[in-house]
Short mmCIF file of C-alpha atoms in Angstrom, two decimals:
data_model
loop_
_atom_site.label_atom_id
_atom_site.label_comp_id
_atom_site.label_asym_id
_atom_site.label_seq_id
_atom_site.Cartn_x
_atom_site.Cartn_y
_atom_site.Cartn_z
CA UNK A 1334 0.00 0.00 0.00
CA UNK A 1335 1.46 3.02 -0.94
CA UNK A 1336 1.77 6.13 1.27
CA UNK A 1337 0.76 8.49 -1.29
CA UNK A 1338 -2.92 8.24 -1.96
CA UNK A 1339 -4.22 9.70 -4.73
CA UNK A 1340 -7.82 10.57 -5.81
CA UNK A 1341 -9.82 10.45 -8.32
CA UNK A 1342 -8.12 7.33 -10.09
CA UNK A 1343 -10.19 8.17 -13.36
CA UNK A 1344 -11.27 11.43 -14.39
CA UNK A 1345 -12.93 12.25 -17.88
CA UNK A 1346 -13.94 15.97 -18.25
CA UNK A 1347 -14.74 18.37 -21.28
CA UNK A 1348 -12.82 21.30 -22.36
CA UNK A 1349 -14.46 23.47 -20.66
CA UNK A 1350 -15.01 21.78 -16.73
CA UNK A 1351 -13.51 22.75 -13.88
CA UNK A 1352 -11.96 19.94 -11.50
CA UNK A 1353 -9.25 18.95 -9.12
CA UNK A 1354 -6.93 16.54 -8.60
CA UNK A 1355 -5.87 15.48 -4.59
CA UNK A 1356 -2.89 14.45 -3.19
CA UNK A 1357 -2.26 12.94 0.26
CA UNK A 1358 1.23 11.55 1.71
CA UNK A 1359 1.20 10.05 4.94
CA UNK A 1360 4.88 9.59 4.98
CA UNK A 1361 6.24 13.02 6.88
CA UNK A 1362 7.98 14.33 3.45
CA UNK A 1363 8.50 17.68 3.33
CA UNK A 1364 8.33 17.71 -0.47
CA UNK A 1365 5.31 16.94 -2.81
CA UNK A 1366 5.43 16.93 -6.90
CA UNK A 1367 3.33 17.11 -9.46
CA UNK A 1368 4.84 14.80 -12.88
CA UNK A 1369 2.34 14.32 -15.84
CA UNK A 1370 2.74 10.48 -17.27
CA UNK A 1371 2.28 10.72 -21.27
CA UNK A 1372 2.92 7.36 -23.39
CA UNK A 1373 6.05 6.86 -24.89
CA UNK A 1374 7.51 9.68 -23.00
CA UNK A 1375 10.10 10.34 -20.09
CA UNK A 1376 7.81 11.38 -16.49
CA UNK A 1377 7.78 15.27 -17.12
CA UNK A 1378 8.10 17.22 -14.16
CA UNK A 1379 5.34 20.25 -13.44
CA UNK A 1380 5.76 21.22 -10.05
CA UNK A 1381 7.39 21.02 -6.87
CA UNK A 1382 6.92 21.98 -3.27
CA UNK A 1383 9.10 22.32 -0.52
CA UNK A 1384 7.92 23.28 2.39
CA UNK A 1385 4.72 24.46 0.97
CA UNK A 1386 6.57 26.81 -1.04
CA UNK A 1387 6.40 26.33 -4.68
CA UNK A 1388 10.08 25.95 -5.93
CA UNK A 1389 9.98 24.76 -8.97
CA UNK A 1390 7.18 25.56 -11.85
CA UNK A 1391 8.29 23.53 -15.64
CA UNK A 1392 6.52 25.93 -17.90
CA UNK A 1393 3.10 24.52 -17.20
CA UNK A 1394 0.60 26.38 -19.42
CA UNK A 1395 -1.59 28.57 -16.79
CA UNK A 1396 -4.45 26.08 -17.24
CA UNK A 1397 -2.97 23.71 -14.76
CA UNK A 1398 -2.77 25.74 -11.19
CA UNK A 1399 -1.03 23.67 -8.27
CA UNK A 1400 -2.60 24.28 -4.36
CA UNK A 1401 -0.15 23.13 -1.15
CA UNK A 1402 -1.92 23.94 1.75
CA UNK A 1403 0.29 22.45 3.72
CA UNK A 1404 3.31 19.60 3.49
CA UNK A 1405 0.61 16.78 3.83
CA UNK A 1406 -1.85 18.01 0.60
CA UNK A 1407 -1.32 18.69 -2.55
CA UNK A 1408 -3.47 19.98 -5.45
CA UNK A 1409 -4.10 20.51 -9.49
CA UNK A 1410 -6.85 22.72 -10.83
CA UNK A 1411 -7.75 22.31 -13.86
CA UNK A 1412 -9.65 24.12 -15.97
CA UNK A 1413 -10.00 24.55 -19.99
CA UNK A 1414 -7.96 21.84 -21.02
CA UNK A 1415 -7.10 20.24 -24.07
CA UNK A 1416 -7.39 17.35 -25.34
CA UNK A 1417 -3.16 16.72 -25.65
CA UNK A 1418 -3.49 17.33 -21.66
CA UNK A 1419 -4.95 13.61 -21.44
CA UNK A 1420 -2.53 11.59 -19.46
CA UNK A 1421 -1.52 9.81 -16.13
CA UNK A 1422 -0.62 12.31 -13.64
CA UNK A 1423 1.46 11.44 -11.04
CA UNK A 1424 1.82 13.34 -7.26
CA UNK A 1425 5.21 12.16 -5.23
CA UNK A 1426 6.71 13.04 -1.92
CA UNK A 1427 9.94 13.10 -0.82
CA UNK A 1428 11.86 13.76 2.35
CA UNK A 1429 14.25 16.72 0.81
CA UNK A 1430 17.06 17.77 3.58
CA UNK A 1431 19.28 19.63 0.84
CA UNK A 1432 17.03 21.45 -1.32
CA UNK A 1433 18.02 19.50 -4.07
CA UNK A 1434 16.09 16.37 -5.58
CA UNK A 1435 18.79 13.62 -4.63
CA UNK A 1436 16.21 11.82 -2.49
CA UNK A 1437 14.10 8.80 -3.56
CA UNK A 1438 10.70 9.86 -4.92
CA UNK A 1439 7.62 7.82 -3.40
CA UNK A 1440 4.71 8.14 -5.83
CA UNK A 1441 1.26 7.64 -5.61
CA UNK A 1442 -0.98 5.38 -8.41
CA UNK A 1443 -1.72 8.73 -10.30
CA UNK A 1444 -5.08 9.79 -11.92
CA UNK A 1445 -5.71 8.74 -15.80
CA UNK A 1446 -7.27 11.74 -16.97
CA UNK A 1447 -9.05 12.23 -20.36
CA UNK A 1448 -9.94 15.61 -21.77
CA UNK A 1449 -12.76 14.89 -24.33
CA UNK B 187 19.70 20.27 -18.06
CA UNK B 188 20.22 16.97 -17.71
CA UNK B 189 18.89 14.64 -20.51
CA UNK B 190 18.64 10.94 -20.02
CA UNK B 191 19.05 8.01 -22.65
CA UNK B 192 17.33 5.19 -22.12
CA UNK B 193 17.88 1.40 -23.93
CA UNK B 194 16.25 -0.87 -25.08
CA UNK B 195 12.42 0.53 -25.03
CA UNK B 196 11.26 -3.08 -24.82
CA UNK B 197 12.62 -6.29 -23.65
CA UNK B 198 11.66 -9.59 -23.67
CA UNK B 199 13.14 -12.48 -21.90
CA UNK B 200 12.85 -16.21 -21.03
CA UNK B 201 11.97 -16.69 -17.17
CA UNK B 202 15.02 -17.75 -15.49
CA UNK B 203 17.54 -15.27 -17.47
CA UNK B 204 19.11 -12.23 -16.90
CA UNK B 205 17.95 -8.62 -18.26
CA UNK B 206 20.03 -5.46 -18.75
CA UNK B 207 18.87 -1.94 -18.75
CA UNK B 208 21.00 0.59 -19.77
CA UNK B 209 21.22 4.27 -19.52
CA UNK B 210 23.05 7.43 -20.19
CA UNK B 211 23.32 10.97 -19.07
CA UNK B 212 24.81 13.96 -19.71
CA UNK B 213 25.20 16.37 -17.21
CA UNK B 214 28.58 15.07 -15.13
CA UNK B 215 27.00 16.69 -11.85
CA UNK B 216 24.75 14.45 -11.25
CA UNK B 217 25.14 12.33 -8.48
CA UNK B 218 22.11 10.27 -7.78
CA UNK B 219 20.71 7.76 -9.95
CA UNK B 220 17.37 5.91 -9.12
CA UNK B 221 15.60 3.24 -10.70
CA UNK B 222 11.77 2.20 -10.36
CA UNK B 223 9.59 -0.28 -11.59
CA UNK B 224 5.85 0.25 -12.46
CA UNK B 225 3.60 -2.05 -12.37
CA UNK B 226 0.02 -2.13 -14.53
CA UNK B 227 -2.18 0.59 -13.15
CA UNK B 228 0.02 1.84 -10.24
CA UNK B 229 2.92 4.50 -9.78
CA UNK B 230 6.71 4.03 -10.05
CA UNK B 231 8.20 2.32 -7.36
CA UNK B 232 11.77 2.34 -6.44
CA UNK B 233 13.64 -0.39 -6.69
CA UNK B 234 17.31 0.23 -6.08
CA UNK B 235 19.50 3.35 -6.30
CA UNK B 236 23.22 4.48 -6.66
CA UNK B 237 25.07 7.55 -5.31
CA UNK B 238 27.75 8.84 -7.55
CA UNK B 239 30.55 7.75 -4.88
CA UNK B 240 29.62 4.11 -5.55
CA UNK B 241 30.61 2.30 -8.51
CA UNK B 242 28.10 -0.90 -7.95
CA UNK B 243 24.92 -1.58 -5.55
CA UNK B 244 23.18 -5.06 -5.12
CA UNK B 245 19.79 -6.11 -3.60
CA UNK B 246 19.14 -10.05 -3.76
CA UNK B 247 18.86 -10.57 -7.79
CA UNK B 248 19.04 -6.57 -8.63
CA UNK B 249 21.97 -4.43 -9.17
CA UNK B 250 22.94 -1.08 -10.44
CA UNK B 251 26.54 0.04 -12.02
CA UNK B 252 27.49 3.64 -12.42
CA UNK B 253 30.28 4.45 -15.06
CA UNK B 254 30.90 8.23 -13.97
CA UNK B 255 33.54 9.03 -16.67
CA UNK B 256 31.92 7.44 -19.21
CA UNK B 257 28.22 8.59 -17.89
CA UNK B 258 25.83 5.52 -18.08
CA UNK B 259 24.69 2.95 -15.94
CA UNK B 260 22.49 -0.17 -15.96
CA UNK B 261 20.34 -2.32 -14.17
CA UNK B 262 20.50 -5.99 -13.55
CA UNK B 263 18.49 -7.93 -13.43
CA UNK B 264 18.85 -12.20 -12.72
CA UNK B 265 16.87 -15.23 -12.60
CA UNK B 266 14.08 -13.51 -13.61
CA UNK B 267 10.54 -14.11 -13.02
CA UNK B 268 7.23 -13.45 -14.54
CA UNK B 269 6.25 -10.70 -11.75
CA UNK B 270 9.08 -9.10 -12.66
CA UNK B 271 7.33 -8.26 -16.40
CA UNK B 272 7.24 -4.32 -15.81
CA UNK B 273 8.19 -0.74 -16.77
CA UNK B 274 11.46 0.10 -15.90
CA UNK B 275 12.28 4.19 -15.89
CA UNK B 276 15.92 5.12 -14.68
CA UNK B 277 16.65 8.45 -13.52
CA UNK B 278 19.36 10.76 -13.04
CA UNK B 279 19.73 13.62 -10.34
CA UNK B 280 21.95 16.57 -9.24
CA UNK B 281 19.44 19.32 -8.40
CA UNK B 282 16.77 18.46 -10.93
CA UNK B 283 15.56 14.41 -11.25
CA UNK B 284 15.53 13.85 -14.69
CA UNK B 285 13.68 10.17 -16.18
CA UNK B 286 14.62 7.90 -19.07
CA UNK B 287 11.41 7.32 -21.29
CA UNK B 288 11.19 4.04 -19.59
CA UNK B 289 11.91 0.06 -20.88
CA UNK B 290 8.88 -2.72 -21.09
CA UNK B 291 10.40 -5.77 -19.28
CA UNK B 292 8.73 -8.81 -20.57
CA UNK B 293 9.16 -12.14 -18.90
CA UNK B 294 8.08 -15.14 -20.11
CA UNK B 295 7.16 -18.31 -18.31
#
């Protein structure tokens, strides 16, 4: 069972919904990422959070909008997506001492989103 | 940034023999190299990693190399087994973790 939970596992919404994707660690991390899972592709990194504090943003397109209300939660509005945006998305928590990402990444199952 | 190479994109093997994963970076600061497995409908898991002042790392019938001058390093894999049929993704960190597109491990019984 992994300590990441993430919810909803499936999500199919229209181009012009509003929704949210949760993130939950129960491990005591004190860093949470967002990584979008496309096929064929290398795990592309969107955002990450130390300490609540956003420290890293990969040239997400505005339409995605991360939310860490604190080091346990994690979340990703969305809202006027495309269809290109379908994909596994993936939240992961790690406990980061340095402020650099040399620490083992514990991922939850991810939600399989499709934009119709 | 870092960009990692990742070989082959599938594999298939007969139960009982060994697999090899390779990969290759580029940027000589990194320093931490993870590998994780996913399984059918659930997230990468780690499996084994490697710190750049380590040339070789073994767990039961897994282990990881690191080449630093030449920049790649594989995974191991022996006596396989059918559970082990996966995705394999290796990864390569100094201040930004950076994944291979991943390699489809097929075992078969």
């Amino acid at each position: 069972e992994t300590g990441v939970t993430q919810t909803p596992r499936h999500l199919v919404m229209g181009m012009t919904n509003k929704k949210s994707l949760k993130c939950e660690q129960h491990l005591g991390h004190n860093a949470m990422y967002w990584y979008k899972q496309s096929a064929k592709k290398p795990l592309e990194l969107m955002f990450v959070y130390n300490f609540k504090e956003q420290t890293e943003n990969n040239s997400v397109p505005s339409r995605f909008s991360p939310e860490c209300p604190n080091s346990s939660h994690l979340f990703l509005h969305l809202h006027t997506l495309q269809p290109e945006d379908s994909a596994l998305y993936l939240c992961a928590s790690s406990q980061d001492e340095t402020g650099t990402s040399n620490s083992p990444l514990h991922f939850g199952n991810g939600t399989r989103l499709t934009v119709t | 940034g870092e960009n990692v190479e990742q070989h082959p994109s599938t594999l298939s093997v007969q139960e009982g023999d060994s697999a090899v994963i390779k990969c290759t970076y580029s940027d000589s600061a990194s320093n931490y190299f993870p590998w994780y497995k996913q399984e059918l409908g659930k997230g990468p898991q780690l499996i084994i990693d490697i710190r750049s002042n380590v040339g070789e790392k073994k767990d039961q019938r897994i282990a990881v190399t690191l080449n630093k001058t030449a920049k790649h390093f594989s995974l191991h894999i022996t006596e396989t087994q059918p559970e082990d049929s996966a995705v394999y993704f290796c990864a390569a960190s100094w201040n930004d973790m950076r994944f291979g597109a991943g390699t489809r491990l097929t075992v078969k019984p």
